[in-house]
Amino acid sequence: MPELPEIETTLRGIEPHLLDQTITKVIVRNRKLRWPVPSQLASELRQQTVRTVKRRGKYLLLSVDKGTLILHLGMSGSLRILPVDSAPQKHDHVELQLASGQCLRLRDPRRFGAVLWTRRDPLKHRLLAALGPEPLLSEFDNDYLYTHSRGRKQAIKSFIMDSKIVVGVGNIYASEALFMAGIHPQRAAGRLSQKRCAQLTSAIKKVLAAAIRQGGTTLRDFTHSDGSAGYFKQQLKVYGRAGQACPNCKQPIRQQTIGQRASYYCPQCQT
DNA sequence: AGTGCGGCCTGTCCGC
DNA sequence: TGCGGACAGGCCGCAC
């Protein structure tokens, strides 16, 4: 499932093919995503030129003069650049054809993703307006988690996965960052010391930055924008490794459900 | 206000 | 080997 590093990798992959390109045609093969794909999408985008491609959290923002296309890949979505005449596959739901002869294709078997349109500032859109800071920017600083977690009883893992607190920390990297910081995923957010909050912040930044460097993870159906497989999975230290030896202390990694999500941790290293 | 859970989907995996 | 069913998983929206 695409996490922030995969979205960032996708963005970097597709951006050069999209910038300054004119959209000649929009095809919606299946409107039924998380929300219905807006019916005016095709007419709004036709003959518009792509001005910018940006990311906010896990949302991709593709702006033209008239407005912005907001994309979310859910958990099985992927974007690829392909020749317009290449045959669409089973779950290729939305396609932007470009004057270059290429097209941007959204594939999303589970259809948890979204394709939305806004004429206004996308950052003021209902889904983006309340998002927390970007984890890799300086606004997510050493004091941020400490300040915002005071009085919160929620498990720290659920807390850092809350997009209103900080965006882009998904299930995989939440487990990895907590392992790196030596913090038990179940610990109440409000009971972490300032120092440990700072360590967790640093771990989140390191884990995400490393994943972006590696080109993102592949779990099941993620593919890069050019279609090749990712390769970061083998570098995960605890995620998906229940029963295997902790890389630090050799204790078996434990799996526990927290907030309805599979969570992995070392019972010895994480307290 | 903070917290937790239901629901949307389908590919994959497991047990029979 | 084939089949059915459980499960994963982001994240909004609702209930408490």
mmCIF file of C-alpha atoms (C1' of nucleotides) in Angstrom:
data_model
loop_
_atom_site.group_PDB
_atom_site.id
_atom_site.type_symbol
_atom_site.label_atom_id
_atom_site.label_comp_id
_atom_site.label_asym_id
_atom_site.label_seq_id
_atom_site.Cartn_x
_atom_site.Cartn_y
_atom_site.Cartn_z
ATOM 1 C CA MET A 1 0.000 0.000 0.000
ATOM 2 C CA PRO A 2 1.414 3.325 -0.913
ATOM 3 C CA GLU A 3 2.814 5.196 2.046
ATOM 4 C CA LEU A 4 4.267 8.692 1.860
ATOM 5 C CA PRO A 5 7.595 7.524 0.377
ATOM 6 C CA GLU A 6 5.754 5.722 -2.432
ATOM 7 C CA ILE A 7 3.666 8.816 -3.117
ATOM 8 C CA GLU A 8 6.790 10.954 -3.198
ATOM 9 C CA THR A 9 8.482 8.438 -5.490
ATOM 10 C CA THR A 10 5.427 8.406 -7.740
ATOM 11 C CA LEU A 11 5.376 12.188 -7.824
ATOM 12 C CA ARG A 12 9.015 12.338 -8.878
ATOM 13 C CA GLY A 13 8.370 9.680 -11.485
ATOM 14 C CA ILE A 14 5.377 11.285 -13.166
ATOM 15 C CA GLU A 15 6.139 14.982 -12.783
ATOM 16 C CA PRO A 16 8.556 15.330 -15.724
ATOM 17 C CA HIS A 17 6.023 13.688 -18.037
ATOM 18 C CA LEU A 18 3.195 15.984 -16.937
ATOM 19 C CA LEU A 19 4.620 19.486 -16.513
ATOM 20 C CA ASP A 20 3.599 21.879 -19.316
ATOM 21 C CA GLN A 21 1.680 19.089 -21.036
ATOM 22 C CA THR A 22 -1.769 19.768 -22.400
ATOM 23 C CA ILE A 23 -4.485 17.302 -21.477
ATOM 24 C CA THR A 24 -6.211 16.268 -24.687
ATOM 25 C CA LYS A 25 -8.735 13.816 -23.296
ATOM 26 C CA VAL A 26 -9.910 12.337 -20.005
ATOM 27 C CA ILE A 27 -11.299 8.832 -19.789
ATOM 28 C CA VAL A 28 -13.132 7.582 -16.722
ATOM 29 C CA ARG A 29 -13.724 3.853 -17.050
ATOM 30 C CA ASN A 30 -15.015 3.369 -13.534
ATOM 31 C CA ARG A 31 -16.444 6.226 -11.533
ATOM 32 C CA LYS A 32 -16.804 4.206 -8.358
ATOM 33 C CA LEU A 33 -13.795 5.022 -6.221
ATOM 34 C CA ARG A 34 -13.923 6.013 -2.540
ATOM 35 C CA TRP A 35 -16.064 8.912 -3.697
ATOM 36 C CA PRO A 36 -17.585 9.070 -7.170
ATOM 37 C CA VAL A 37 -15.213 10.630 -9.695
ATOM 38 C CA PRO A 38 -16.782 14.048 -10.458
ATOM 39 C CA SER A 39 -18.800 13.935 -13.666
ATOM 40 C CA GLN A 40 -17.487 17.318 -14.841
ATOM 41 C CA LEU A 41 -13.862 16.127 -14.621
ATOM 42 C CA ALA A 42 -13.429 15.518 -18.346
ATOM 43 C CA SER A 43 -14.863 18.850 -19.442
ATOM 44 C CA GLU A 44 -12.954 20.750 -16.764
ATOM 45 C CA LEU A 45 -9.576 19.255 -17.679
ATOM 46 C CA ARG A 46 -9.848 19.122 -21.452
ATOM 47 C CA GLN A 47 -7.334 21.361 -23.230
ATOM 48 C CA GLN A 48 -5.894 22.469 -19.910
ATOM 49 C CA THR A 49 -2.137 22.595 -19.380
ATOM 50 C CA VAL A 50 -0.528 21.032 -16.324
ATOM 51 C CA ARG A 51 1.183 23.796 -14.355
ATOM 52 C CA THR A 52 2.319 22.058 -11.169
ATOM 53 C CA VAL A 53 2.386 18.607 -9.601
ATOM 54 C CA LYS A 54 2.636 18.633 -5.827
ATOM 55 C CA ARG A 55 2.105 16.455 -2.791
ATOM 56 C CA ARG A 56 0.354 17.208 0.487
ATOM 57 C CA GLY A 57 0.467 14.249 2.844
ATOM 58 C CA LYS A 58 -0.551 11.309 0.707
ATOM 59 C CA TYR A 59 -2.586 13.455 -1.654
ATOM 60 C CA LEU A 60 -1.202 14.337 -5.082
ATOM 61 C CA LEU A 61 -2.231 17.712 -6.474
ATOM 62 C CA LEU A 62 -2.159 18.233 -10.206
ATOM 63 C CA SER A 63 -2.941 21.846 -11.017
ATOM 64 C CA VAL A 64 -4.121 23.414 -14.252
ATOM 65 C CA ASP A 65 -5.262 27.024 -14.760
ATOM 66 C CA LYS A 66 -8.901 26.245 -13.978
ATOM 67 C CA GLY A 67 -8.350 24.230 -10.824
ATOM 68 C CA THR A 68 -6.694 21.211 -9.256
ATOM 69 C CA LEU A 69 -7.070 17.478 -9.594
ATOM 70 C CA ILE A 70 -6.726 15.842 -6.179
ATOM 71 C CA LEU A 71 -5.561 12.220 -6.241
ATOM 72 C CA HIS A 72 -5.301 9.704 -3.428
ATOM 73 C CA LEU A 73 -3.993 6.194 -4.054
ATOM 74 C CA GLY A 74 -5.773 4.566 -1.133
ATOM 75 C CA MET A 75 -4.029 1.308 -0.461
ATOM 76 C CA SER A 76 -3.773 -0.351 -3.843
ATOM 77 C CA GLY A 77 -3.583 2.590 -6.209
ATOM 78 C CA SER A 78 -0.743 3.308 -8.592
ATOM 79 C CA LEU A 79 -0.054 5.836 -11.312
ATOM 80 C CA ARG A 80 1.851 5.108 -14.463
ATOM 81 C CA ILE A 81 2.905 6.927 -17.577
ATOM 82 C CA LEU A 82 2.111 4.891 -20.678
ATOM 83 C CA PRO A 83 1.607 5.381 -24.409
ATOM 84 C CA VAL A 84 -2.034 6.347 -25.069
ATOM 85 C CA ASP A 85 -2.500 3.403 -27.391
ATOM 86 C CA SER A 86 -1.415 0.782 -24.837
ATOM 87 C CA ALA A 87 -4.234 -1.504 -23.754
ATOM 88 C CA PRO A 88 -5.821 -0.580 -20.424
ATOM 89 C CA GLN A 89 -5.799 -3.315 -17.802
ATOM 90 C CA LYS A 90 -8.583 -4.550 -15.627
ATOM 91 C CA HIS A 91 -8.375 -1.980 -12.845
ATOM 92 C CA ASP A 92 -7.278 1.055 -14.857
ATOM 93 C CA HIS A 93 -10.071 3.419 -13.863
ATOM 94 C CA VAL A 94 -9.021 6.915 -14.867
ATOM 95 C CA GLU A 95 -6.738 8.155 -17.624
ATOM 96 C CA LEU A 96 -5.462 11.584 -18.624
ATOM 97 C CA GLN A 97 -4.295 11.638 -22.224
ATOM 98 C CA LEU A 98 -1.583 14.136 -23.060
ATOM 99 C CA ALA A 99 -0.515 15.984 -26.187
ATOM 100 C CA SER A 100 2.813 14.132 -25.958
ATOM 101 C CA GLY A 101 1.105 10.873 -26.935
ATOM 102 C CA GLN A 102 1.484 9.516 -23.431
ATOM 103 C CA CYS A 103 -1.119 9.210 -20.736
ATOM 104 C CA LEU A 104 -1.322 9.106 -16.962
ATOM 105 C CA ARG A 105 -3.211 6.026 -15.832
ATOM 106 C CA LEU A 106 -4.659 5.340 -12.399
ATOM 107 C CA ARG A 107 -4.887 1.698 -11.497
ATOM 108 C CA ASP A 108 -6.600 0.802 -8.231
ATOM 109 C CA PRO A 109 -7.917 -2.746 -7.722
ATOM 110 C CA ARG A 110 -9.463 -2.108 -4.310
ATOM 111 C CA ARG A 111 -10.781 1.332 -5.188
ATOM 112 C CA PHE A 112 -9.996 2.915 -1.847
ATOM 113 C CA GLY A 113 -8.384 5.736 -3.753
ATOM 114 C CA ALA A 114 -9.942 9.002 -4.824
ATOM 115 C CA VAL A 115 -10.002 11.377 -7.771
ATOM 116 C CA LEU A 116 -11.453 14.761 -6.919
ATOM 117 C CA TRP A 117 -11.615 18.169 -8.510
ATOM 118 C CA THR A 118 -11.571 21.635 -7.017
ATOM 119 C CA ARG A 119 -11.556 25.086 -8.569
ATOM 120 C CA ARG A 120 -10.349 26.617 -5.328
ATOM 121 C CA ASP A 121 -7.127 26.449 -3.372
ATOM 122 C CA PRO A 122 -6.696 22.678 -2.916
ATOM 123 C CA LEU A 123 -5.176 23.193 0.524
ATOM 124 C CA LYS A 124 -8.542 24.608 1.621
ATOM 125 C CA HIS A 125 -10.397 21.555 0.364
ATOM 126 C CA ARG A 126 -12.400 19.745 3.022
ATOM 127 C CA LEU A 127 -10.057 16.757 2.970
ATOM 128 C CA LEU A 128 -6.830 18.762 3.163
ATOM 129 C CA ALA A 129 -7.691 21.742 5.316
ATOM 130 C CA ALA A 130 -7.221 20.033 8.686
ATOM 131 C CA LEU A 131 -4.096 18.046 7.877
ATOM 132 C CA GLY A 132 -1.154 18.195 10.268
ATOM 133 C CA PRO A 133 2.390 19.191 9.289
ATOM 134 C CA GLU A 134 4.551 17.422 6.737
ATOM 135 C CA PRO A 135 6.844 15.077 8.681
ATOM 136 C CA LEU A 136 9.921 15.946 6.629
ATOM 137 C CA LEU A 137 9.638 19.716 7.037
ATOM 138 C CA SER A 138 10.950 21.810 9.900
ATOM 139 C CA GLU A 139 7.413 22.588 11.113
ATOM 140 C CA PHE A 140 7.458 19.018 12.446
ATOM 141 C CA ASP A 141 10.120 19.837 15.019
ATOM 142 C CA ASN A 142 11.411 18.327 18.248
ATOM 143 C CA ASP A 143 8.743 19.967 20.412
ATOM 144 C CA TYR A 144 5.787 19.267 18.153
ATOM 145 C CA LEU A 145 4.847 15.764 19.294
ATOM 146 C CA TYR A 146 5.450 16.588 22.935
ATOM 147 C CA THR A 147 3.268 19.678 22.853
ATOM 148 C CA HIS A 148 0.438 18.058 20.950
ATOM 149 C CA SER A 149 0.356 14.797 22.868
ATOM 150 C CA ARG A 150 -0.101 16.236 26.355
ATOM 151 C CA GLY A 151 -3.250 14.841 27.940
ATOM 152 C CA ARG A 152 -3.764 12.288 25.183
ATOM 153 C CA LYS A 153 -4.399 8.726 26.307
ATOM 154 C CA GLN A 154 -4.341 7.255 22.817
ATOM 155 C CA ALA A 155 -1.663 4.689 21.950
ATOM 156 C CA ILE A 156 1.356 6.499 20.515
ATOM 157 C CA LYS A 157 1.160 4.419 17.358
ATOM 158 C CA SER A 158 -2.431 5.484 16.645
ATOM 159 C CA PHE A 159 -1.461 9.043 17.560
ATOM 160 C CA ILE A 160 1.330 9.370 14.988
ATOM 161 C CA MET A 161 -0.878 7.728 12.369
ATOM 162 C CA ASP A 162 -3.521 10.434 12.848
ATOM 163 C CA SER A 163 -3.279 12.734 9.838
ATOM 164 C CA LYS A 164 -4.493 15.672 11.910
ATOM 165 C CA ILE A 165 -1.370 15.277 14.066
ATOM 166 C CA VAL A 166 1.151 14.598 11.292
ATOM 167 C CA VAL A 167 0.575 13.391 7.741
ATOM 168 C CA GLY A 168 2.125 10.500 5.910
ATOM 169 C CA VAL A 169 2.931 8.107 8.745
ATOM 170 C CA GLY A 170 1.237 4.880 7.670
ATOM 171 C CA ASN A 171 1.029 1.515 9.350
ATOM 172 C CA ILE A 172 4.394 0.229 8.132
ATOM 173 C CA TYR A 173 6.545 3.231 8.954
ATOM 174 C CA ALA A 174 4.761 3.832 12.271
ATOM 175 C CA SER A 175 5.987 0.428 13.454
ATOM 176 C CA GLU A 176 9.460 1.047 12.033
ATOM 177 C CA ALA A 177 9.817 4.514 13.589
ATOM 178 C CA LEU A 178 8.666 3.296 17.007
ATOM 179 C CA PHE A 179 11.184 0.490 16.848
ATOM 180 C CA MET A 180 13.960 2.911 15.940
ATOM 181 C CA ALA A 181 12.967 5.174 18.835
ATOM 182 C CA GLY A 182 12.625 2.274 21.285
ATOM 183 C CA ILE A 183 9.044 3.143 22.143
ATOM 184 C CA HIS A 184 6.301 0.568 22.769
ATOM 185 C CA PRO A 185 3.481 1.178 20.272
ATOM 186 C CA GLN A 186 0.818 0.845 22.956
ATOM 187 C CA ARG A 187 2.257 3.505 25.272
ATOM 188 C CA ALA A 188 -0.098 6.403 25.985
ATOM 189 C CA ALA A 189 0.950 9.355 23.818
ATOM 190 C CA GLY A 190 0.562 11.820 26.679
ATOM 191 C CA ARG A 191 2.964 9.923 28.901
ATOM 192 C CA LEU A 192 6.031 10.158 26.684
ATOM 193 C CA SER A 193 8.817 12.413 27.900
ATOM 194 C CA GLN A 194 9.960 15.409 25.890
ATOM 195 C CA LYS A 195 13.174 13.613 25.083
ATOM 196 C CA ARG A 196 11.450 10.491 23.781
ATOM 197 C CA CYS A 197 9.055 12.607 21.708
ATOM 198 C CA ALA A 198 12.078 14.244 20.124
ATOM 199 C CA GLN A 199 13.612 10.839 19.461
ATOM 200 C CA LEU A 200 10.404 9.648 17.840
ATOM 201 C CA THR A 201 10.224 12.750 15.657
ATOM 202 C CA SER A 202 13.754 12.135 14.521
ATOM 203 C CA ALA A 203 13.021 8.455 13.875
ATOM 204 C CA ILE A 204 9.961 9.293 11.757
ATOM 205 C CA LYS A 205 12.040 11.674 9.650
ATOM 206 C CA LYS A 206 14.854 9.147 9.263
ATOM 207 C CA VAL A 207 12.606 6.229 8.360
ATOM 208 C CA LEU A 208 10.645 8.205 5.778
ATOM 209 C CA ALA A 209 13.702 9.847 4.266
ATOM 210 C CA ALA A 210 15.475 6.495 3.983
ATOM 211 C CA ALA A 211 12.453 4.962 2.291
ATOM 212 C CA ILE A 212 12.253 7.809 -0.206
ATOM 213 C CA ARG A 213 15.938 7.347 -0.946
ATOM 214 C CA GLN A 214 15.345 3.672 -1.572
ATOM 215 C CA GLY A 215 12.466 4.413 -3.889
ATOM 216 C CA GLY A 216 9.637 3.304 -1.676
ATOM 217 C CA THR A 217 8.354 -0.020 -0.459
ATOM 218 C CA THR A 218 6.603 -2.673 -2.343
ATOM 219 C CA LEU A 219 3.979 -4.604 -0.538
ATOM 220 C CA ARG A 220 1.767 -6.606 -2.798
ATOM 221 C CA ASP A 221 0.644 -4.345 -5.598
ATOM 222 C CA PHE A 222 2.728 -1.195 -5.502
ATOM 223 C CA THR A 223 4.647 -0.413 -8.648
ATOM 224 C CA HIS A 224 6.744 2.581 -9.526
ATOM 225 C CA SER A 225 5.455 5.051 -12.048
ATOM 226 C CA ASP A 226 7.511 3.267 -14.684
ATOM 227 C CA GLY A 227 6.091 -0.079 -13.651
ATOM 228 C CA SER A 228 9.165 -1.614 -12.049
ATOM 229 C CA ALA A 229 8.909 -3.151 -8.612
ATOM 230 C CA GLY A 230 10.045 -1.410 -5.447
ATOM 231 C CA TYR A 231 12.648 -2.959 -3.212
ATOM 232 C CA PHE A 232 12.534 -1.573 0.286
ATOM 233 C CA LYS A 233 10.565 -4.327 1.970
ATOM 234 C CA GLN A 234 13.590 -6.377 2.907
ATOM 235 C CA GLN A 235 14.932 -3.407 4.863
ATOM 236 C CA LEU A 236 11.990 -3.288 7.252
ATOM 237 C CA LYS A 237 13.209 -4.245 10.717
ATOM 238 C CA VAL A 238 9.971 -5.237 12.458
ATOM 239 C CA TYR A 239 6.996 -4.808 10.140
ATOM 240 C CA GLY A 240 5.628 -8.165 9.019
ATOM 241 C CA ARG A 241 8.272 -10.022 11.036
ATOM 242 C CA ALA A 242 6.247 -11.574 13.853
ATOM 243 C CA GLY A 243 8.215 -14.394 15.492
ATOM 244 C CA GLN A 244 11.502 -13.435 13.857
ATOM 245 C CA ALA A 245 14.505 -12.323 15.894
ATOM 246 C CA CYS A 246 14.819 -8.636 16.777
ATOM 247 C CA PRO A 247 17.839 -7.266 14.882
ATOM 248 C CA ASN A 248 19.109 -5.727 18.152
ATOM 249 C CA CYS A 249 18.470 -8.275 20.896
ATOM 250 C CA LYS A 250 17.275 -11.438 19.113
ATOM 251 C CA GLN A 251 14.018 -11.560 21.078
ATOM 252 C CA PRO A 252 11.117 -12.667 18.866
ATOM 253 C CA ILE A 253 9.225 -9.755 17.300
ATOM 254 C CA ARG A 254 5.675 -9.570 18.559
ATOM 255 C CA GLN A 255 2.515 -8.731 16.668
ATOM 256 C CA GLN A 256 -0.382 -6.961 18.293
ATOM 257 C CA THR A 257 -3.479 -5.240 16.981
ATOM 258 C CA ILE A 258 -3.628 -1.586 17.941
ATOM 259 C CA GLY A 259 -6.461 0.588 16.695
ATOM 260 C CA GLN A 260 -7.502 -2.236 14.343
ATOM 261 C CA ARG A 261 -4.067 -2.249 12.739
ATOM 262 C CA ALA A 262 -1.414 -4.937 12.822
ATOM 263 C CA SER A 263 1.513 -3.614 14.817
ATOM 264 C CA TYR A 264 4.961 -5.116 15.230
ATOM 265 C CA TYR A 265 7.456 -4.430 17.987
ATOM 266 C CA CYS A 266 10.256 -5.886 20.066
ATOM 267 C CA PRO A 267 9.033 -6.551 23.635
ATOM 268 C CA GLN A 268 12.571 -6.035 24.962
ATOM 269 C CA CYS A 269 13.825 -2.985 23.037
ATOM 270 C CA GLN A 270 10.563 -1.029 23.047
ATOM 271 C CA THR A 271 9.194 0.206 26.358
ATOM 272 C "C1'" DA B 1 -13.180 17.033 22.376
ATOM 273 C "C1'" DG B 2 -11.076 12.791 22.159
ATOM 274 C "C1'" DT B 3 -11.520 8.102 21.004
ATOM 275 C "C1'" DG B 4 -12.771 4.005 18.685
ATOM 276 C "C1'" DC B 5 -15.062 1.585 15.241
ATOM 277 C "C1'" DG B 6 -17.777 0.574 10.716
ATOM 278 C "C1'" DG B 7 -17.448 0.473 6.017
ATOM 279 C "C1'" DC B 8 -15.722 0.715 1.500
ATOM 280 C "C1'" DC B 9 -13.167 -3.166 -1.891
ATOM 281 C "C1'" DT B 10 -10.502 -7.195 -4.010
ATOM 282 C "C1'" DG B 11 -6.234 -10.023 -4.144
ATOM 283 C "C1'" DT B 12 -4.049 -13.252 -1.375
ATOM 284 C "C1'" DC B 13 -3.666 -16.766 1.755
ATOM 285 C "C1'" DC B 14 -5.266 -20.531 4.568
ATOM 286 C "C1'" DG B 15 -7.871 -24.629 5.698
ATOM 287 C "C1'" DC B 16 -10.645 -28.180 4.219
ATOM 288 C "C1'" DT C 1 -6.552 -29.110 -7.016
ATOM 289 C "C1'" DG C 2 -10.620 -26.270 -6.110
ATOM 290 C "C1'" DC C 3 -13.417 -23.644 -3.270
ATOM 291 C "C1'" DG C 4 -15.045 -20.634 0.336
ATOM 292 C "C1'" DG C 5 -14.051 -17.586 3.787
ATOM 293 C "C1'" DA C 6 -11.085 -14.636 6.575
ATOM 294 C "C1'" DC C 7 -8.143 -10.927 6.313
ATOM 295 C "C1'" DA C 8 -5.529 -6.711 5.265
ATOM 296 C "C1'" DG C 9 -5.446 -1.897 4.934
ATOM 297 C "C1'" DG C 10 -6.139 4.219 4.448
ATOM 298 C "C1'" DC C 11 -8.969 7.033 6.266
ATOM 299 C "C1'" DC C 12 -13.455 9.348 6.368
ATOM 300 C "C1'" DG C 13 -17.525 9.800 9.000
ATOM 301 C "C1'" DC C 14 -20.162 8.704 12.649
ATOM 302 C "C1'" DA C 15 -21.380 7.287 17.489
ATOM 303 C "C1'" DC C 16 -20.393 7.604 22.099
#
